[in-house]
mmCIF file of C-alpha atoms in Angstrom:
data_model
loop_
_atom_site.group_PDB
_atom_site.id
_atom_site.type_symbol
_atom_site.label_atom_id
_atom_site.label_comp_id
_atom_site.label_asym_id
_atom_site.label_seq_id
_atom_site.Cartn_x
_atom_site.Cartn_y
_atom_site.Cartn_z
ATOM 1 C CA MET Q 1 -29.789 -36.313 196.448
ATOM 2 C CA PRO Q 2 -33.095 -35.292 196.337
ATOM 3 C CA SER Q 3 -33.848 -35.017 200.176
ATOM 4 C CA ASP Q 4 -36.715 -38.075 202.589
ATOM 5 C CA ALA Q 5 -39.699 -35.373 201.962
ATOM 6 C CA GLU Q 6 -39.802 -34.960 198.244
ATOM 7 C CA LEU Q 7 -38.614 -38.530 197.904
ATOM 8 C CA TYR Q 8 -42.390 -38.721 200.185
ATOM 9 C CA LEU Q 9 -44.000 -36.145 197.663
ATOM 10 C CA ALA Q 10 -42.925 -38.192 194.967
ATOM 11 C CA TRP Q 11 -44.125 -40.883 196.386
ATOM 12 C CA THR Q 12 -47.769 -39.890 197.167
ATOM 13 C CA GLN Q 13 -48.123 -38.559 193.376
ATOM 14 C CA GLY Q 14 -47.720 -42.683 192.482
ATOM 15 C CA ASP Q 15 -43.468 -42.374 191.986
ATOM 16 C CA ALA Q 16 -43.084 -45.996 192.505
ATOM 17 C CA GLY Q 17 -38.993 -45.192 192.836
ATOM 18 C CA ALA Q 18 -39.239 -42.928 195.368
ATOM 19 C CA GLY Q 19 -40.779 -45.034 197.255
ATOM 20 C CA GLU Q 20 -38.970 -47.564 197.235
ATOM 21 C CA ALA Q 21 -35.947 -45.478 197.582
ATOM 22 C CA LEU Q 22 -36.942 -44.577 200.845
ATOM 23 C CA PHE Q 23 -37.765 -48.205 202.323
ATOM 24 C CA GLU Q 24 -34.286 -48.166 201.647
ATOM 25 C CA ARG Q 25 -32.584 -45.096 203.629
ATOM 26 C CA HIS Q 26 -35.088 -45.936 206.169
ATOM 27 C CA TYR Q 27 -35.941 -49.831 206.285
ATOM 28 C CA GLU Q 28 -33.427 -50.760 208.869
ATOM 29 C CA GLY Q 29 -34.628 -48.721 211.370
ATOM 30 C CA VAL Q 30 -37.948 -50.140 211.231
ATOM 31 C CA ALA Q 31 -37.610 -52.766 211.864
ATOM 32 C CA ARG Q 32 -35.132 -52.329 214.951
ATOM 33 C CA PHE Q 33 -37.970 -50.737 216.110
ATOM 34 C CA PHE Q 34 -39.766 -53.434 215.716
ATOM 35 C CA ARG Q 35 -37.605 -56.497 216.041
ATOM 36 C CA ASN Q 36 -37.671 -56.332 220.004
ATOM 37 C CA LYS Q 37 -40.798 -55.715 220.265
ATOM 38 C CA ALA Q 38 -42.984 -57.926 218.613
ATOM 39 C CA GLY Q 39 -41.255 -61.119 218.237
ATOM 40 C CA ASP Q 40 -42.118 -62.620 214.630
ATOM 41 C CA ASP Q 41 -44.564 -60.312 213.124
ATOM 42 C CA TRP Q 42 -42.395 -57.605 213.339
ATOM 43 C CA PRO Q 43 -41.905 -58.177 208.737
ATOM 44 C CA GLU Q 44 -45.545 -58.065 209.100
ATOM 45 C CA LEU Q 45 -45.471 -54.928 210.973
ATOM 46 C CA CYS Q 46 -43.073 -52.574 208.576
ATOM 47 C CA GLN Q 47 -44.663 -53.857 205.677
ATOM 48 C CA ARG Q 48 -47.481 -51.918 207.552
ATOM 49 C CA THR Q 49 -45.691 -49.204 208.796
ATOM 50 C CA PHE Q 50 -44.841 -48.364 204.853
ATOM 51 C CA LEU Q 51 -48.488 -49.210 203.965
ATOM 52 C CA THR Q 52 -49.241 -46.419 206.605
ATOM 53 C CA CYS Q 53 -47.013 -44.095 205.673
ATOM 54 C CA VAL Q 54 -48.850 -43.331 202.526
ATOM 55 C CA GLU Q 55 -52.617 -43.174 202.991
ATOM 56 C CA ALA Q 56 -51.262 -40.529 206.430
ATOM 57 C CA ALA Q 57 -49.864 -38.528 203.623
ATOM 58 C CA PRO Q 58 -52.330 -35.356 203.608
ATOM 59 C CA LYS Q 59 -51.261 -35.238 207.949
ATOM 60 C CA PHE Q 60 -47.188 -35.227 207.203
ATOM 61 C CA ARG Q 61 -45.773 -31.384 207.612
ATOM 62 C CA GLN Q 62 -42.976 -29.765 205.663
ATOM 63 C CA ALA Q 63 -41.179 -28.392 208.155
ATOM 64 C CA GLY Q 64 -41.008 -32.094 209.847
ATOM 65 C CA SER Q 65 -38.801 -34.361 210.158
ATOM 66 C CA PHE Q 66 -40.624 -37.390 208.092
ATOM 67 C CA ARG Q 67 -38.108 -39.861 210.190
ATOM 68 C CA SER Q 68 -40.596 -39.077 212.730
ATOM 69 C CA PHE Q 69 -43.649 -39.220 211.213
ATOM 70 C CA LEU Q 70 -42.809 -42.534 210.259
ATOM 71 C CA PHE Q 71 -41.210 -43.700 212.931
ATOM 72 C CA GLY Q 72 -44.719 -42.373 214.710
ATOM 73 C CA ILE Q 73 -46.407 -43.962 212.718
ATOM 74 C CA ALA Q 74 -44.554 -47.200 213.508
ATOM 75 C CA TYR Q 75 -45.150 -46.080 217.156
ATOM 76 C CA ARG Q 76 -48.733 -46.073 216.923
ATOM 77 C CA THR Q 77 -48.935 -49.748 214.568
ATOM 78 C CA LEU Q 78 -46.988 -51.291 216.952
ATOM 79 C CA TYR Q 79 -49.370 -50.052 219.863
ATOM 80 C CA ARG Q 80 -52.166 -51.262 217.497
ATOM 81 C CA PHE Q 81 -51.585 -54.818 216.906
ATOM 82 C CA TYR Q 82 -51.185 -55.827 220.837
ATOM 83 C CA ARG Q 83 -54.519 -54.412 221.307
ATOM 84 C CA GLU Q 84 -55.548 -56.155 218.409
ATOM 85 C CA ARG Q 85 -54.098 -58.920 219.871
ATOM 86 C CA ALA Q 86 -55.308 -57.938 223.323
ATOM 87 C CA TYR Q 87 -58.722 -59.370 225.339
ATOM 88 C CA GLN Q 88 -59.721 -56.429 226.892
ATOM 89 C CA ARG Q 89 -58.344 -52.920 225.251
ATOM 90 C CA ASP Q 90 -59.152 -50.834 227.722
ATOM 91 C CA ARG Q 91 -57.459 -52.614 230.249
ATOM 92 C CA LEU Q 92 -53.879 -52.123 228.216
ATOM 93 C CA ASP Q 93 -51.938 -49.598 229.931
ATOM 94 C CA PHE Q 94 -49.163 -49.291 228.356
ATOM 95 C CA GLU Q 95 -46.835 -46.832 230.661
ATOM 96 C CA LEU Q 96 -48.063 -49.714 232.851
ATOM 97 C CA ARG Q 97 -47.130 -53.246 230.892
ATOM 98 C CA SER Q 98 -43.707 -54.327 229.652
ATOM 99 C CA VAL Q 99 -42.940 -56.311 226.902
ATOM 100 C CA GLU Q 100 -42.451 -59.401 228.034
ATOM 101 C CA ASP Q 101 -46.923 -58.522 229.865
ATOM 102 C CA LEU Q 102 -47.767 -58.649 227.051
ATOM 103 C CA ASP Q 103 -45.578 -61.416 224.996
ATOM 104 C CA PRO Q 104 -43.303 -62.871 226.835
ATOM 105 C CA LYS Q 105 -41.288 -63.954 223.308
ATOM 106 C CA ALA Q 106 -42.069 -60.195 221.906
ATOM 107 C CA SER Q 107 -38.326 -60.503 220.444
ATOM 108 C CA SER Q 108 -36.540 -61.851 217.427
ATOM 109 C CA ILE Q 109 -32.709 -60.603 218.882
ATOM 110 C CA VAL Q 110 -29.850 -63.203 219.940
ATOM 111 C CA ALA Q 111 -27.614 -61.055 221.966
ATOM 112 C CA ALA Q 112 -24.387 -62.290 221.760
ATOM 113 C CA ARG Q 113 -22.571 -61.110 225.052
ATOM 114 C CA GLU Q 114 -24.404 -61.343 228.200
ATOM 115 C CA GLU Q 115 -24.211 -57.145 228.942
ATOM 116 C CA GLU Q 116 -26.046 -57.615 225.864
ATOM 117 C CA ARG Q 117 -28.340 -60.146 226.399
ATOM 118 C CA LEU Q 118 -28.986 -58.507 230.046
ATOM 119 C CA LEU Q 119 -29.873 -54.835 228.287
ATOM 120 C CA LEU Q 120 -31.375 -56.980 225.735
ATOM 121 C CA THR Q 121 -33.723 -58.572 229.009
ATOM 122 C CA ALA Q 122 -34.415 -55.284 230.912
ATOM 123 C CA LEU Q 123 -35.571 -53.500 228.064
ATOM 124 C CA ARG Q 124 -38.328 -55.822 227.637
ATOM 125 C CA ARG Q 125 -39.253 -56.002 230.850
ATOM 126 C CA ILE Q 126 -40.198 -52.185 231.645
ATOM 127 C CA PRO Q 127 -43.172 -50.477 230.704
ATOM 128 C CA LEU Q 128 -43.809 -49.921 226.860
ATOM 129 C CA GLU Q 129 -43.312 -46.204 227.328
ATOM 130 C CA TYR Q 130 -40.068 -46.182 229.000
ATOM 131 C CA GLN Q 131 -38.791 -49.117 225.847
ATOM 132 C CA VAL Q 132 -39.866 -47.279 222.914
ATOM 133 C CA ILE Q 133 -38.483 -44.058 224.431
ATOM 134 C CA LEU Q 134 -34.959 -45.410 225.490
ATOM 135 C CA GLU Q 135 -34.973 -47.943 221.490
ATOM 136 C CA LEU Q 136 -35.596 -44.768 219.868
ATOM 137 C CA HIS Q 137 -33.011 -42.933 221.708
ATOM 138 C CA TYR Q 138 -30.594 -45.560 222.153
ATOM 139 C CA TRP Q 139 -30.565 -47.048 219.247
ATOM 140 C CA GLU Q 140 -31.482 -43.905 217.104
ATOM 141 C CA GLU Q 141 -29.680 -42.096 217.993
ATOM 142 C CA MET Q 142 -32.926 -39.934 218.273
ATOM 143 C CA SER Q 143 -33.370 -36.421 221.257
ATOM 144 C CA ALA Q 144 -35.687 -35.697 223.269
ATOM 145 C CA LYS Q 145 -36.899 -32.784 220.506
ATOM 146 C CA ALA Q 146 -36.726 -36.133 217.803
ATOM 147 C CA CYS Q 147 -38.762 -38.661 220.186
ATOM 148 C CA ALA Q 148 -41.400 -35.462 221.694
ATOM 149 C CA GLU Q 149 -42.004 -35.591 218.031
ATOM 150 C CA VAL Q 150 -42.440 -39.498 216.836
ATOM 151 C CA LEU Q 151 -44.309 -39.531 220.589
ATOM 152 C CA GLU Q 152 -45.963 -36.401 219.845
ATOM 153 C CA ILE Q 153 -45.208 -35.787 223.203
ATOM 154 C CA PRO Q 154 -43.849 -32.041 223.976
ATOM 155 C CA VAL Q 155 -40.033 -31.938 224.672
ATOM 156 C CA GLY Q 156 -40.032 -31.294 228.144
ATOM 157 C CA THR Q 157 -42.661 -33.909 228.788
ATOM 158 C CA ALA Q 158 -39.611 -36.416 226.438
ATOM 159 C CA LYS Q 159 -36.841 -35.423 228.595
ATOM 160 C CA THR Q 160 -39.099 -36.244 231.933
ATOM 161 C CA ARG Q 161 -39.914 -39.587 229.977
ATOM 162 C CA LEU Q 162 -36.209 -39.978 229.257
ATOM 163 C CA ARG Q 163 -35.294 -39.926 233.012
ATOM 164 C CA ARG Q 164 -37.075 -41.689 234.460
ATOM 165 C CA ALA Q 165 -37.101 -44.910 232.425
ATOM 166 C CA ARG Q 166 -33.485 -44.782 232.255
ATOM 167 C CA GLN Q 167 -33.541 -44.913 236.556
ATOM 168 C CA LEU Q 168 -36.174 -48.354 235.826
ATOM 169 C CA LEU Q 169 -33.965 -49.641 232.850
ATOM 170 C CA GLU Q 170 -31.213 -48.751 235.871
ATOM 171 C CA ARG Q 171 -34.216 -50.830 238.548
ATOM 172 C CA GLN Q 172 -33.998 -54.280 236.672
ATOM 173 C CA LEU Q 173 -30.403 -54.639 235.500
ATOM 174 C CA ALA Q 174 -29.698 -54.221 239.076
ATOM 175 C CA ALA Q 175 -32.938 -57.152 239.987
ATOM 176 C CA SER Q 176 -31.776 -58.843 236.690
ATOM 177 C CA ALA Q 177 -27.556 -58.886 236.590
ATOM 178 C CA GLU Q 178 -25.481 -61.602 237.510
ATOM 179 C CA SER Q 179 -23.113 -60.111 239.331
ATOM 180 C CA GLU Q 180 -21.769 -56.796 240.146
ATOM 181 C CA GLN Q 181 -19.602 -56.560 237.271
ATOM 182 C CA VAL Q 182 -21.610 -57.484 234.856
ATOM 183 C CA LEU Q 183 -24.022 -54.427 236.422
ATOM 184 C CA THR Q 184 -21.809 -52.448 236.562
ATOM 185 C CA ARG Q 185 -19.930 -52.973 233.395
ATOM 186 C CA THR Q 186 -23.720 -53.200 232.135
ATOM 187 C CA MET Q 187 -24.545 -49.536 232.860
ATOM 188 C CA SER Q 188 -21.398 -47.391 232.549
ATOM 189 C CA GLY Q 189 -21.291 -48.745 229.576
ATOM 190 C CA LEU Q 190 -24.773 -48.761 228.185
ATOM 191 C CA ASP Q 191 -24.091 -46.136 224.819
ATOM 192 C CA THR Q 192 -21.620 -49.252 223.608
ATOM 193 C CA TRP Q 193 -23.937 -51.648 224.569
ATOM 194 C CA ALA Q 194 -27.158 -50.089 222.559
ATOM 195 C CA ARG Q 195 -23.950 -49.318 219.628
ATOM 196 C CA ASN Q 196 -23.136 -53.075 219.429
ATOM 197 C CA LEU Q 197 -26.902 -53.835 219.582
ATOM 198 C CA ARG Q 198 -27.418 -51.968 216.750
ATOM 199 C CA ALA Q 199 -24.996 -53.186 214.384
ATOM 200 C CA GLN Q 200 -25.643 -56.512 215.284
ATOM 201 C CA LEU Q 201 -29.272 -55.891 213.864
ATOM 202 C CA GLU Q 202 -27.780 -54.320 211.126
ATOM 203 C CA ARG Q 203 -25.665 -57.491 210.088
ATOM 204 C CA ALA Q 204 -28.489 -59.756 210.535
#
């Protein structure tokens, strides 16, 4: 089976079949990335991401991970999307502004369990920079190193951001939980609830 890098090279050289194969491999992950952050616009942003992927071919390093490269494009596409819609772009600080600040309806996910709904709400209420790295880590099972590649930051910075993101998430969960029992179940089973949400997205 050809690697992602081999398929990508063939795609950029005009092999449409190679592009379709890459699309099938990675579409679900890219869709997950957008569905809790861009509402009904997620299909368009997925399309933009894959189109940009071809245009960005000269920037791809063979030694790197194509998946990280692709998610890096998705990450920048998301930020560009919100900047295009912003009235004062220069004041749009993604380390301070959450998806709920930017667009209260920016999710197309409906969770079944109370703990999952709590987690989704909390994710959308923390600053977008931190939501992104948490979802990459928990939904895409990316290590700090892989997250660093996506976000184009040092590994140490990615580790620090992950720690801070968990702290912010816990604080938001505590503020949103209807009972101490629900909060405890959600925090103690964070990996499980994240996997359950990923599974729901894959079935959607």
